[in-house]
Tab-separated table of C-alpha atoms and ligand atoms in Angstrom:
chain	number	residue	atom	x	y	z
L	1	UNK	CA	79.331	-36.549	21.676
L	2	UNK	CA	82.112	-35.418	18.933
L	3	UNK	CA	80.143	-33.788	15.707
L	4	UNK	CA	83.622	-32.553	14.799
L	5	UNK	CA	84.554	-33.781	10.910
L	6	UNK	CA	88.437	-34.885	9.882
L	7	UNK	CA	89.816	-32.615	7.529
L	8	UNK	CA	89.070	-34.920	4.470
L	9	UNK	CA	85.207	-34.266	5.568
L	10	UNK	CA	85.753	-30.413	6.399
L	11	UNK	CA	87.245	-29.958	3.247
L	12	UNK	CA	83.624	-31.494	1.390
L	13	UNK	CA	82.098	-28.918	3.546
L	14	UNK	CA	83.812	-26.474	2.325
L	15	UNK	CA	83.837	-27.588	-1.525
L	16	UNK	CA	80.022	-27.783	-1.542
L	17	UNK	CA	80.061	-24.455	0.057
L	18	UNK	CA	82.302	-23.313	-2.878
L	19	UNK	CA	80.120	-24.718	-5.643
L	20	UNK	CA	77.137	-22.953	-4.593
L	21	UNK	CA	78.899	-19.482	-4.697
L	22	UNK	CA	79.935	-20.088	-8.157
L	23	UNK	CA	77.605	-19.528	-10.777
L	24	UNK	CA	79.101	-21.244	-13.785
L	25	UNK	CA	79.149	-24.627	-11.869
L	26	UNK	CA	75.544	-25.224	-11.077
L	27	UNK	CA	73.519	-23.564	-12.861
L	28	UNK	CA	70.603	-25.657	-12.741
L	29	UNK	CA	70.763	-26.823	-9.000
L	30	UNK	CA	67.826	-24.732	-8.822
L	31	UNK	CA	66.213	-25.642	-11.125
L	32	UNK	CA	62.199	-26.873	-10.351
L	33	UNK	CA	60.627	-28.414	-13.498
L	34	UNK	CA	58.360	-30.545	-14.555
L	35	UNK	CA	60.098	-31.673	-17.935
L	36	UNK	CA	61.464	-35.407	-16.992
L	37	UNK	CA	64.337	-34.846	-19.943
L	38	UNK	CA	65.585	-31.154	-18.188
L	39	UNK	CA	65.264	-33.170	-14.580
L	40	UNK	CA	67.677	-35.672	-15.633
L	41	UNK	CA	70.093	-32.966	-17.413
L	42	UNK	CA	70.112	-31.247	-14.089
L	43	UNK	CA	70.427	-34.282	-12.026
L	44	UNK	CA	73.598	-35.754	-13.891
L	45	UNK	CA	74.732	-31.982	-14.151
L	46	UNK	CA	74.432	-31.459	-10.433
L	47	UNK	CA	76.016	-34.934	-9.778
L	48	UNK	CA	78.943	-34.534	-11.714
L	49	UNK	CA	80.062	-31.316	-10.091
L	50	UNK	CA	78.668	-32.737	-6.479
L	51	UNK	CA	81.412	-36.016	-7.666
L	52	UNK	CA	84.771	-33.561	-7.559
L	53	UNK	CA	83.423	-32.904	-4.098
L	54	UNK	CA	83.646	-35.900	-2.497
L	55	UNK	CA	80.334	-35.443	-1.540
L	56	UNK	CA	79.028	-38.832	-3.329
L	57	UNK	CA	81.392	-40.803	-1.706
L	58	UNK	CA	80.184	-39.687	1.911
L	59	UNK	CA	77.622	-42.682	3.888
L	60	UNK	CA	78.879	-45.667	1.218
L	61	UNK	CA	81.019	-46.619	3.767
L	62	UNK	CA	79.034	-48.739	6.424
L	63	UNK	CA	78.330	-45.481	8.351
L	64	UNK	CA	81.893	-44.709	9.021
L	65	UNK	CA	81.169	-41.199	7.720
L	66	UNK	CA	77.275	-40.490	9.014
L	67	UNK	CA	77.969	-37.346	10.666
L	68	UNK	CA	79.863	-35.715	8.115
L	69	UNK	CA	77.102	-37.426	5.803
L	70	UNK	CA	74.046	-35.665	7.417
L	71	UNK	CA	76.203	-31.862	7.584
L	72	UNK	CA	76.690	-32.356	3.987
L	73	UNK	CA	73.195	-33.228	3.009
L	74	UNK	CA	71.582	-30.787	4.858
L	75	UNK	CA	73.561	-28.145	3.033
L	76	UNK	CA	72.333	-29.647	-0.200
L	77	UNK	CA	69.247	-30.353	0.636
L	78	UNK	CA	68.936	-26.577	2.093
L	79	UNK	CA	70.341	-25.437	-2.000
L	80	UNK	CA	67.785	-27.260	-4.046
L	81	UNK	CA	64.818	-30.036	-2.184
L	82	UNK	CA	64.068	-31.603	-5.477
L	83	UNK	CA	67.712	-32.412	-6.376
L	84	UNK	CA	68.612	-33.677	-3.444
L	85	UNK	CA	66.107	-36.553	-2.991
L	86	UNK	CA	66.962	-37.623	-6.789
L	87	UNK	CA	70.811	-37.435	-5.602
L	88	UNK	CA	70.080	-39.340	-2.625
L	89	UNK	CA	68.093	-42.100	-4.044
L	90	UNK	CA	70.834	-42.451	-6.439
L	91	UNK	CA	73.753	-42.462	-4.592
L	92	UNK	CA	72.645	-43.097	-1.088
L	93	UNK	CA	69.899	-46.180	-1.206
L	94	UNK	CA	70.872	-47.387	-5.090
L	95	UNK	CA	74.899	-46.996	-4.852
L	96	UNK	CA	74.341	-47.694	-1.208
L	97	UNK	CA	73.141	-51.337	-1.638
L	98	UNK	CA	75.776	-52.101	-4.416
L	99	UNK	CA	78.361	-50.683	-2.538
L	100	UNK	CA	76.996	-53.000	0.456
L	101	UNK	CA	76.044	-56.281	-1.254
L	102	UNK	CA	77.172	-55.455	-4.163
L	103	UNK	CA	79.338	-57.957	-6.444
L	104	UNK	CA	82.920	-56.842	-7.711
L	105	UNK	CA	81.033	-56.970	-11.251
L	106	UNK	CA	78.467	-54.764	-10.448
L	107	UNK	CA	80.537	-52.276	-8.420
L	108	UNK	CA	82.691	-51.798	-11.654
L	109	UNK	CA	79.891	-51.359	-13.547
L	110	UNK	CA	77.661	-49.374	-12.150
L	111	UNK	CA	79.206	-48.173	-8.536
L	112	UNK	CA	82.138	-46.149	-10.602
L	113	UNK	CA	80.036	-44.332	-13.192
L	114	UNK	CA	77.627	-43.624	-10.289
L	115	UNK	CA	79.963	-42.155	-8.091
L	116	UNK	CA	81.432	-39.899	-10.878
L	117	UNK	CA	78.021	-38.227	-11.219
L	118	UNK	CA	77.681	-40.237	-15.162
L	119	UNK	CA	74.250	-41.879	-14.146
L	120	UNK	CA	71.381	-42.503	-12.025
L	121	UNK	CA	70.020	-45.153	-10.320
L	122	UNK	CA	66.804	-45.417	-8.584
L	123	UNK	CA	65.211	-47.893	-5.833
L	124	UNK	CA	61.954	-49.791	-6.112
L	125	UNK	CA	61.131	-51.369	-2.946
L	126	UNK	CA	57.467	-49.783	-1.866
L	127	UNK	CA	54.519	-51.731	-2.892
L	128	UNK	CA	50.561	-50.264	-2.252
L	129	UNK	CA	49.565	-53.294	0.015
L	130	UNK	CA	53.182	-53.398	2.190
L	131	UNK	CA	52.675	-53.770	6.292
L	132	UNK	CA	54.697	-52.376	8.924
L	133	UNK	CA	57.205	-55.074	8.070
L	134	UNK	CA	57.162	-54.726	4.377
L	135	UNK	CA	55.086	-57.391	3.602
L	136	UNK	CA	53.313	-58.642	1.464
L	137	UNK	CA	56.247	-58.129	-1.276
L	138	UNK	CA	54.176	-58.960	-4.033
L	139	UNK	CA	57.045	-58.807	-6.559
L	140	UNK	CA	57.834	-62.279	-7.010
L	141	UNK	CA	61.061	-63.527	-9.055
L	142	UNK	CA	60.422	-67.261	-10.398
L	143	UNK	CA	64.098	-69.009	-11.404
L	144	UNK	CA	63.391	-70.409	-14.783
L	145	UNK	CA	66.694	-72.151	-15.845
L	146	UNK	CA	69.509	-69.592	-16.742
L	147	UNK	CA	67.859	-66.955	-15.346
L	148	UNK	CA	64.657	-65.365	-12.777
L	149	UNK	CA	61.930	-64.019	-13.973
L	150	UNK	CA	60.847	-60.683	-12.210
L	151	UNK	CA	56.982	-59.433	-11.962
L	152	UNK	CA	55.153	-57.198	-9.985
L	153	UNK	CA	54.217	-53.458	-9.822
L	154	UNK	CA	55.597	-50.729	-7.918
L	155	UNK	CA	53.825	-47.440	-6.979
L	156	UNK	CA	56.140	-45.024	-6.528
L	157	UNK	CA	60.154	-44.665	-7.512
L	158	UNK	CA	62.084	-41.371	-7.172
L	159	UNK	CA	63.990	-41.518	-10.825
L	160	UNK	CA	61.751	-43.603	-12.088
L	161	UNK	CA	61.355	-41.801	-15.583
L	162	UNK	CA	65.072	-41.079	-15.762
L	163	UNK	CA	66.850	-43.766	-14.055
L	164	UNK	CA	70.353	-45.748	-16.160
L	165	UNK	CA	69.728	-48.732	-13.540
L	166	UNK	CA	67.088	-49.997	-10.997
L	167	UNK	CA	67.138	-52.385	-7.843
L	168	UNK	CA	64.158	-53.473	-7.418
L	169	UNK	CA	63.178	-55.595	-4.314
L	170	UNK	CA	61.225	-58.706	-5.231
L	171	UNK	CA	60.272	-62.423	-3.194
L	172	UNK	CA	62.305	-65.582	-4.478
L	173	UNK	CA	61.353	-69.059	-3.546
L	174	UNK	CA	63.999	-70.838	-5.751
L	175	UNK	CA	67.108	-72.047	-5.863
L	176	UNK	CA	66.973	-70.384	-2.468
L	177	UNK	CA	63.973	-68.628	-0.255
L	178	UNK	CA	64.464	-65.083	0.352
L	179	UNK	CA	64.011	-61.621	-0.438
L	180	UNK	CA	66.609	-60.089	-3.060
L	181	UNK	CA	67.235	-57.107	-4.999
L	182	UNK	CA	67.170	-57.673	-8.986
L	183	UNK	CA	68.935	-55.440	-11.055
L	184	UNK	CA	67.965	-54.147	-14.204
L	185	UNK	CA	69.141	-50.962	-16.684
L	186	UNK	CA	66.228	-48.812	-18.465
L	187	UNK	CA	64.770	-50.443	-21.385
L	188	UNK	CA	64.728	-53.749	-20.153
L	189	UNK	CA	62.662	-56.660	-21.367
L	190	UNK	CA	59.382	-56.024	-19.351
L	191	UNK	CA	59.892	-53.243	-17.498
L	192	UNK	CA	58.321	-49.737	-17.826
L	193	UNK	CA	58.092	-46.724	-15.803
L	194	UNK	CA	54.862	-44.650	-15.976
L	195	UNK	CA	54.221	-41.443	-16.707
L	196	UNK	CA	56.087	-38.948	-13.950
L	197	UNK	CA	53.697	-37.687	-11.392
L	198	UNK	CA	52.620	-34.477	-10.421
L	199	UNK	CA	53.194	-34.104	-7.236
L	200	UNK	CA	51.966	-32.020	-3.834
L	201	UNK	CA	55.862	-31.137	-3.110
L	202	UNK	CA	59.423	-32.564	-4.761
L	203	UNK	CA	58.602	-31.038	-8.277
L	204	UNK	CA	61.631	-30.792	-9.584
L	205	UNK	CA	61.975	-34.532	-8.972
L	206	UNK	CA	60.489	-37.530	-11.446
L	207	UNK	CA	58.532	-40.232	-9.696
L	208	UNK	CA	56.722	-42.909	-11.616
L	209	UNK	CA	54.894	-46.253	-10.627
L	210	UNK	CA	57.132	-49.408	-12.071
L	211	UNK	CA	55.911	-52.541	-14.055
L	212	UNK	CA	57.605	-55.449	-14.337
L	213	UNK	CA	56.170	-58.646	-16.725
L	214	UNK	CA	58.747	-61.298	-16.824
L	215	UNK	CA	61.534	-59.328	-17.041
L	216	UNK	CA	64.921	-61.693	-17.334
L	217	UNK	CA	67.336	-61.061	-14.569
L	218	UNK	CA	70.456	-63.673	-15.015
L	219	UNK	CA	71.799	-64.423	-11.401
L	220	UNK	CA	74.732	-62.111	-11.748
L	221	UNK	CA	72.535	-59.355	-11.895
L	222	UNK	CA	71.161	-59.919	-8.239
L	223	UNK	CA	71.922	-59.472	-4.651
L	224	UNK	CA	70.719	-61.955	-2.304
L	225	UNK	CA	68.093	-63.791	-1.412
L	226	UNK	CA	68.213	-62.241	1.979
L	227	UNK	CA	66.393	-64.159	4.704
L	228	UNK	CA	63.822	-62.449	6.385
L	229	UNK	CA	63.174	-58.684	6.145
L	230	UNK	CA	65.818	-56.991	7.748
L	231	UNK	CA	67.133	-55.835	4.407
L	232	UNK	CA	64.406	-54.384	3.380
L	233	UNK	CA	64.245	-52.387	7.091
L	234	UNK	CA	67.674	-51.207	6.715
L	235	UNK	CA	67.127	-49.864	3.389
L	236	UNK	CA	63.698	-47.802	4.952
L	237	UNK	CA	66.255	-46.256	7.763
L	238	UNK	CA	68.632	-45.276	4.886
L	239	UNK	CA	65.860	-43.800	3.477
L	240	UNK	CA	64.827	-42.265	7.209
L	241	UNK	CA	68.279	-40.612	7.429
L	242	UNK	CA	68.148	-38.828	4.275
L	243	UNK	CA	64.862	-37.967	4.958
L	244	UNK	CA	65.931	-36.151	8.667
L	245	UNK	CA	68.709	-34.317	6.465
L	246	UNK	CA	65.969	-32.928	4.088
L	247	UNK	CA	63.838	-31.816	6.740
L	248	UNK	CA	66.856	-29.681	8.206
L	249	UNK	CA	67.516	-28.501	4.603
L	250	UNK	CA	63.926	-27.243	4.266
L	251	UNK	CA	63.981	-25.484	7.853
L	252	UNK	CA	67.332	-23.335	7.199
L	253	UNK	CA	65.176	-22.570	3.791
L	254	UNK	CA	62.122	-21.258	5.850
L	255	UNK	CA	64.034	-19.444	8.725
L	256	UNK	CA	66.217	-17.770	6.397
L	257	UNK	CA	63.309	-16.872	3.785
L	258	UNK	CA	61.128	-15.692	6.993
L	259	UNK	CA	64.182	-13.910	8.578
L	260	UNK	CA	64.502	-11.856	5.261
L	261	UNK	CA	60.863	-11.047	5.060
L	262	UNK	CA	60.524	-9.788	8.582
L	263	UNK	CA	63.458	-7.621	8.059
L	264	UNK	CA	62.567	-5.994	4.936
L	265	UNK	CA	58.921	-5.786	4.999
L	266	UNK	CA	57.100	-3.059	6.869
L	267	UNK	CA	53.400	-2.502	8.039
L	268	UNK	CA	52.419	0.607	9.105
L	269	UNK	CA	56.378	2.030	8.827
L	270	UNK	CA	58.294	-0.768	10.536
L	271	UNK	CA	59.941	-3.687	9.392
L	272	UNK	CA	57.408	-6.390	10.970
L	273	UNK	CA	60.222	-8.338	12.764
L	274	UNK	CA	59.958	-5.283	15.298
L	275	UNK	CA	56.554	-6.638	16.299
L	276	UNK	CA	56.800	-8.647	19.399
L	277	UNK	CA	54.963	-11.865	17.555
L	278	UNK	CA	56.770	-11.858	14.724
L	279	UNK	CA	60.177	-12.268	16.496
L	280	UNK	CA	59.000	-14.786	18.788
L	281	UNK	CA	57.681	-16.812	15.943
L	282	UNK	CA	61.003	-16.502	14.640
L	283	UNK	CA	62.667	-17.724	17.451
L	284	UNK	CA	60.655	-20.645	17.858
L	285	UNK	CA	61.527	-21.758	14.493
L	286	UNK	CA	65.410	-21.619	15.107
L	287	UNK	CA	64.494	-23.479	18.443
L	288	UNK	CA	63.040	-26.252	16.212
L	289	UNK	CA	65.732	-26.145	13.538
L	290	UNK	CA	68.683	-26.280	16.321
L	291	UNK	CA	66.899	-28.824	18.126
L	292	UNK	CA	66.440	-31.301	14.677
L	293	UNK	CA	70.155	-30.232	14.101
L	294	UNK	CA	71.106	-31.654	17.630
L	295	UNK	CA	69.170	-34.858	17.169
L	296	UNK	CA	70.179	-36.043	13.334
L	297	UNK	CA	73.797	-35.247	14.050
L	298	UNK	CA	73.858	-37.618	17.362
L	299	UNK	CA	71.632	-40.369	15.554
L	300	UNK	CA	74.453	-39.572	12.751
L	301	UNK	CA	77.218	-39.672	15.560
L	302	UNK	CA	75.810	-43.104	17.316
L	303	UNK	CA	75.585	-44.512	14.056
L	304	UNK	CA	79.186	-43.611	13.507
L	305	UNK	CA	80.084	-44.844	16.768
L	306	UNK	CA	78.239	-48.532	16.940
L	307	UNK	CA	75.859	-47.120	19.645
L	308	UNK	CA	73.350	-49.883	20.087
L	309	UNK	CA	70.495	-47.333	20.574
L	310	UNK	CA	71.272	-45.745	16.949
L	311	UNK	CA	68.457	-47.252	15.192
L	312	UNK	CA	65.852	-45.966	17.957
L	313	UNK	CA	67.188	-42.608	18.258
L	314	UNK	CA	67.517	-42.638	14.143
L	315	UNK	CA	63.832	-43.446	13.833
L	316	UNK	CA	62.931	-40.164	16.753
L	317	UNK	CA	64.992	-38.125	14.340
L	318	UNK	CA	63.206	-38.961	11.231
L	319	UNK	CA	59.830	-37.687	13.589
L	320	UNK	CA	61.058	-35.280	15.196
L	321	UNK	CA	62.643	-33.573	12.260
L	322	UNK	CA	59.968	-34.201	9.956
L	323	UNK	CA	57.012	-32.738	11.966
L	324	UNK	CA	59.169	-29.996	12.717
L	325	UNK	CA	60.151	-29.251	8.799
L	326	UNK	CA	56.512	-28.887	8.535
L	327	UNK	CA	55.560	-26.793	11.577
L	328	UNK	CA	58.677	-24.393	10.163
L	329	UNK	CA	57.371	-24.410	6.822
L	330	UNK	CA	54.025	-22.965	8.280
L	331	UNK	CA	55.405	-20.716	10.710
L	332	UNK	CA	57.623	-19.154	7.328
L	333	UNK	CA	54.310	-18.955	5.280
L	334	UNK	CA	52.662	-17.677	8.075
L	335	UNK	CA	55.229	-14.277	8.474
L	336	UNK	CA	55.606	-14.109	4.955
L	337	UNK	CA	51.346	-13.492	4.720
L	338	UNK	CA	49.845	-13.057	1.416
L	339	UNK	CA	53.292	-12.907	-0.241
L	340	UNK	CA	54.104	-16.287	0.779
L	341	UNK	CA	50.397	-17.843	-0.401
L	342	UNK	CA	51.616	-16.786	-4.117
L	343	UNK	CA	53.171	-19.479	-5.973
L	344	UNK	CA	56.946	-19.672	-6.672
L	345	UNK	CA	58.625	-18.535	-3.177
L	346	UNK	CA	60.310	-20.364	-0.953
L	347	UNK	CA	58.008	-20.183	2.004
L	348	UNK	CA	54.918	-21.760	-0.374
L	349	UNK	CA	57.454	-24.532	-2.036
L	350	UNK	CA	58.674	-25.455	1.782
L	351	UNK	CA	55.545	-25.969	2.933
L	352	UNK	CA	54.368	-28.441	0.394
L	353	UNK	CA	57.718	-30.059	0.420
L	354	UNK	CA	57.387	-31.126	3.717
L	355	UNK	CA	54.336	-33.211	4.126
L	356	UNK	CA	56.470	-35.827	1.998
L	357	UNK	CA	58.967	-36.390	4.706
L	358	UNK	CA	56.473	-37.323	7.033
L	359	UNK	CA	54.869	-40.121	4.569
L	360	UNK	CA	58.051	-41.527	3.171
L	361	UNK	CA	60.409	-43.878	4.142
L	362	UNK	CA	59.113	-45.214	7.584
L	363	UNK	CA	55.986	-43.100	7.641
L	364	UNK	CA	55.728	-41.114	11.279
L	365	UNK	CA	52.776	-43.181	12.933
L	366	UNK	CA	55.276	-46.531	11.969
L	367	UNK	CA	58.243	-44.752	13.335
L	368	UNK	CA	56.566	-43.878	16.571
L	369	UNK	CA	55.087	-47.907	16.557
L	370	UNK	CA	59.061	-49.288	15.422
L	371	UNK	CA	60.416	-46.880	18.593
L	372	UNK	CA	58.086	-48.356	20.930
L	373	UNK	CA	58.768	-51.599	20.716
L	374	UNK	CA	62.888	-51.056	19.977
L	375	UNK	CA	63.074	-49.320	23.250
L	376	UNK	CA	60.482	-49.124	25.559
L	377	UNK	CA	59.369	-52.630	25.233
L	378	UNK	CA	62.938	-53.954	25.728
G	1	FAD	C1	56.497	-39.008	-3.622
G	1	FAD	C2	56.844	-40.397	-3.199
G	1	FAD	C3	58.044	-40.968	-3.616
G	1	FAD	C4	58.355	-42.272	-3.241
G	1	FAD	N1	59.507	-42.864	-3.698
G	1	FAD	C5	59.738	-44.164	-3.463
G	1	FAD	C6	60.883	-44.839	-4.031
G	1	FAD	O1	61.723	-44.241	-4.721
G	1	FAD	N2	61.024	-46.157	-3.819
G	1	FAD	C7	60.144	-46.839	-3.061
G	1	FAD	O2	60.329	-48.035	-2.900
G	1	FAD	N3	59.072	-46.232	-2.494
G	1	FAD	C8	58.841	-44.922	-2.674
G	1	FAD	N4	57.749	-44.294	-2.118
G	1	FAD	C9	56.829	-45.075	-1.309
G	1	FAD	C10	56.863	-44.655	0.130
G	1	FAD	O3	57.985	-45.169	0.779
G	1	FAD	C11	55.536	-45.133	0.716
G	1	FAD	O4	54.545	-44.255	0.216
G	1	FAD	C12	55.546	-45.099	2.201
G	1	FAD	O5	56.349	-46.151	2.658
G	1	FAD	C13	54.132	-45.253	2.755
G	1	FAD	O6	53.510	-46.381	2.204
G	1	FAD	P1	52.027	-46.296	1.589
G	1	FAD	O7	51.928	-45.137	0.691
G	1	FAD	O8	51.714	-47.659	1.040
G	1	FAD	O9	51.112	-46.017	2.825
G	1	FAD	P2	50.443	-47.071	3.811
G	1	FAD	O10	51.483	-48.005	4.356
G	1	FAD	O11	49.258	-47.654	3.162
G	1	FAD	O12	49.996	-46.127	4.998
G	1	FAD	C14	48.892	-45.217	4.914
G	1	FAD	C15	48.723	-44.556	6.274
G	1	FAD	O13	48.420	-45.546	7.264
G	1	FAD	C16	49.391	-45.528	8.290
G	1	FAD	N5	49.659	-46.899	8.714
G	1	FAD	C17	49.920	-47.970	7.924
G	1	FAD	N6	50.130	-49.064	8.664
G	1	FAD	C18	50.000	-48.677	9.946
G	1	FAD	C19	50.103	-49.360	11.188
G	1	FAD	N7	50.401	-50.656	11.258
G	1	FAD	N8	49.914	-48.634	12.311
G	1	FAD	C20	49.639	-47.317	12.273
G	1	FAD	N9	49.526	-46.628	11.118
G	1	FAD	C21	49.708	-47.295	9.982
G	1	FAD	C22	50.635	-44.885	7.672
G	1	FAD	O14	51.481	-44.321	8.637
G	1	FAD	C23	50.009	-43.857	6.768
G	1	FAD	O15	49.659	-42.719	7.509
G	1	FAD	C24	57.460	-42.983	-2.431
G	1	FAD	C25	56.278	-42.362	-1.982
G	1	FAD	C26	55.969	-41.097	-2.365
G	1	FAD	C27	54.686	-40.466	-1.884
């Protein structure tokens, strides 16, 4: 194993590392609100400075740059939860499939202005009645003449209140069978995004359901049909990966938040990280966050490498990081006490950020089914 980045990546590193000292840059990576105007202010604010990076550029590239990728997000996701999933939607599963299947066209069009931080895309692929396998996809796309005709509904979509563009995944039987993505820009005839949700955790992100009636996609505006439903699989274990590099971001939140508190909080005239329990629940949550480290940088590193085992040791990631995230999170709210019950500190915020990581993409109990049969059944 080789988690050591090129200089092109180290110097990403240390360019993220540079814009969160600064002050003037990002001023509103922080930022957790509930107004879906302010959300997308921040978002395109935060992805415009993230663009002279590099970092946007980073996992577009077929997984030549995964380990680099997941170092990079975890940093961001460790600066601000909420504004890293809406960057990551946006660049890594929306720029990710045009980049991938993308036509010259569209990568002009959209691909450019996305990578330079101008606009957001978002990815509507979940449906309420979906299987392990994705199916049914209800979202049907019937080819009338000149053009398709997309309808269905859509529960949830990260961006969905502020999004420039949106794939979304839909069933079409003609000229061809298959599933595709159809691509459409806000405002479109037919489609509307609900009202942003309030959420458990994420609330500095906007998530709406989707409806489509009839909206008009001409074919130039779609990728595929794609037989079968390995598409839509390989766009849940993009979604997996970012989801492991959130789940390390939250940890290094919580340990360092907890770390803080134990040092500078007393009880009866000593800091509490002097007592015995306190530092040993300390150093069980660095075991966990080290551990996750190790595993999403080798699932990054076999991907990277064309391991044939990276898609199994991907999905043990996504579990193993999540359910950690979560058992850190408690752990931080647990040292912090009554201070961390209060609303507004990073213990609290952690804690209900995580549960979401362990639903999304390729929910755990799925994970644990897809692993089984990847590897122990073969
Ligand atoms: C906040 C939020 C944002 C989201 N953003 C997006 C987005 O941007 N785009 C998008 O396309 N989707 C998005 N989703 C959808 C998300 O990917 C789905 O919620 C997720 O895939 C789980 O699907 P579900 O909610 O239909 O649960 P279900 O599939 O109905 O599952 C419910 C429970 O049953 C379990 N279960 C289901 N089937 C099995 C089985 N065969 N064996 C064992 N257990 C099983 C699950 O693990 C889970 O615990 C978002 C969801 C949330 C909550």
């Amino acid at each position: 194993m080789n988690f050591d980045l090129n200089p092109g990546e180290s110097q990403i590193i240390n360019q993220l590392g540079l814009l969160w000292e600064s002050d003037s840059e990002l001023p509103s990576i922080q930022t957790e609100t509930e107004d879906p105007a302010r959300i997308r202010e921040a978002l395109l604010s935060a992805m415009s400075a993230l663009a002279e990076s590099g970092y946007l550029g980073l996992g577009l590239d077929d997984g030549k740059t995964s380990t680099a990728l997941v170092v990079a997000q975890e940093a961001m996701a460790a600066q601000s939860p909420s504004l890293f999933l809406g960057v990551e939607v946006s660049t890594r599963i929306f720029g990710r499939l045009i980049a991938t299947y993308g036509t010259p066209e569209q990568k002009a069009r959209i691909l450019e202005p996305l990578q330079a931080g101008r606009m957001v895309g978002a990815v509507a692929l979940s449906e309420g009645g979906m299987n392990i396998e994705n199916d049914p996809l209800e979202t049907t796309a019937l080819f009338t003449g000149p053009e398709f005709r997309v309808s269905g509904e859509k529960a949830h979509v990260v961006n969905g209140p502020i999004a420039d563009w949106f794939a979304v995944a839909g069933t079409m039987a003609e000229p061809r069978e298959g599933i595709a993505f159809f691509l459409m820009q806000a405002g479109h005839d037919g489609l509307r995004a609900g009202r942003r949700f309030s959420t458990l955790g994420f609330q500095g992100t906007a998530m709406s359901a989707l409806s489509l009636q009839d909206c008009p996609v001409p074919p130039d505006w779609v990728m595929g049909p794609f037989e079968g439903r390995t598409l839509l699989d390989r766009v849940r274990l993009w979604e997996d990966q970012i989801l492991s590099a959130a789940s390390l971001g939250l940890m290094q939140r919580s340990v360092e938040a907890a770390t803080a508190y134990a040092k500078s909080h007393t009880s009866g005239g000593r800091p509490i990280i002097a007592f015995q329990e306190v530092g040993f629940t300390l150093a069980e949550m660095l075991t966990l966050l080290q551990t996750s480290q190790l595993l999403a940088y080798r699932a990054a590193w076999m991907d990277e490498t064309g391991n044939r085992e990276a898609t199994a040791v991907g999905r043990c990631a996504k579990v193993f990081c999540s359910e950690s995230a979560e058992q850190v999170a408690s752990k931080a709210l647990q040292i912090l006490g009554g201070q961390g019950y209060l609303n507004g500190n990073l213990a609290e915020g952690g804690y209900r950020d995580a549960k979401y990581l362990q639903i999304a993409g390729t929910s755990t109990e799925i994970s644990r089914m897809k692993i089984a049969e990847e590897v122990l059944a073969s």
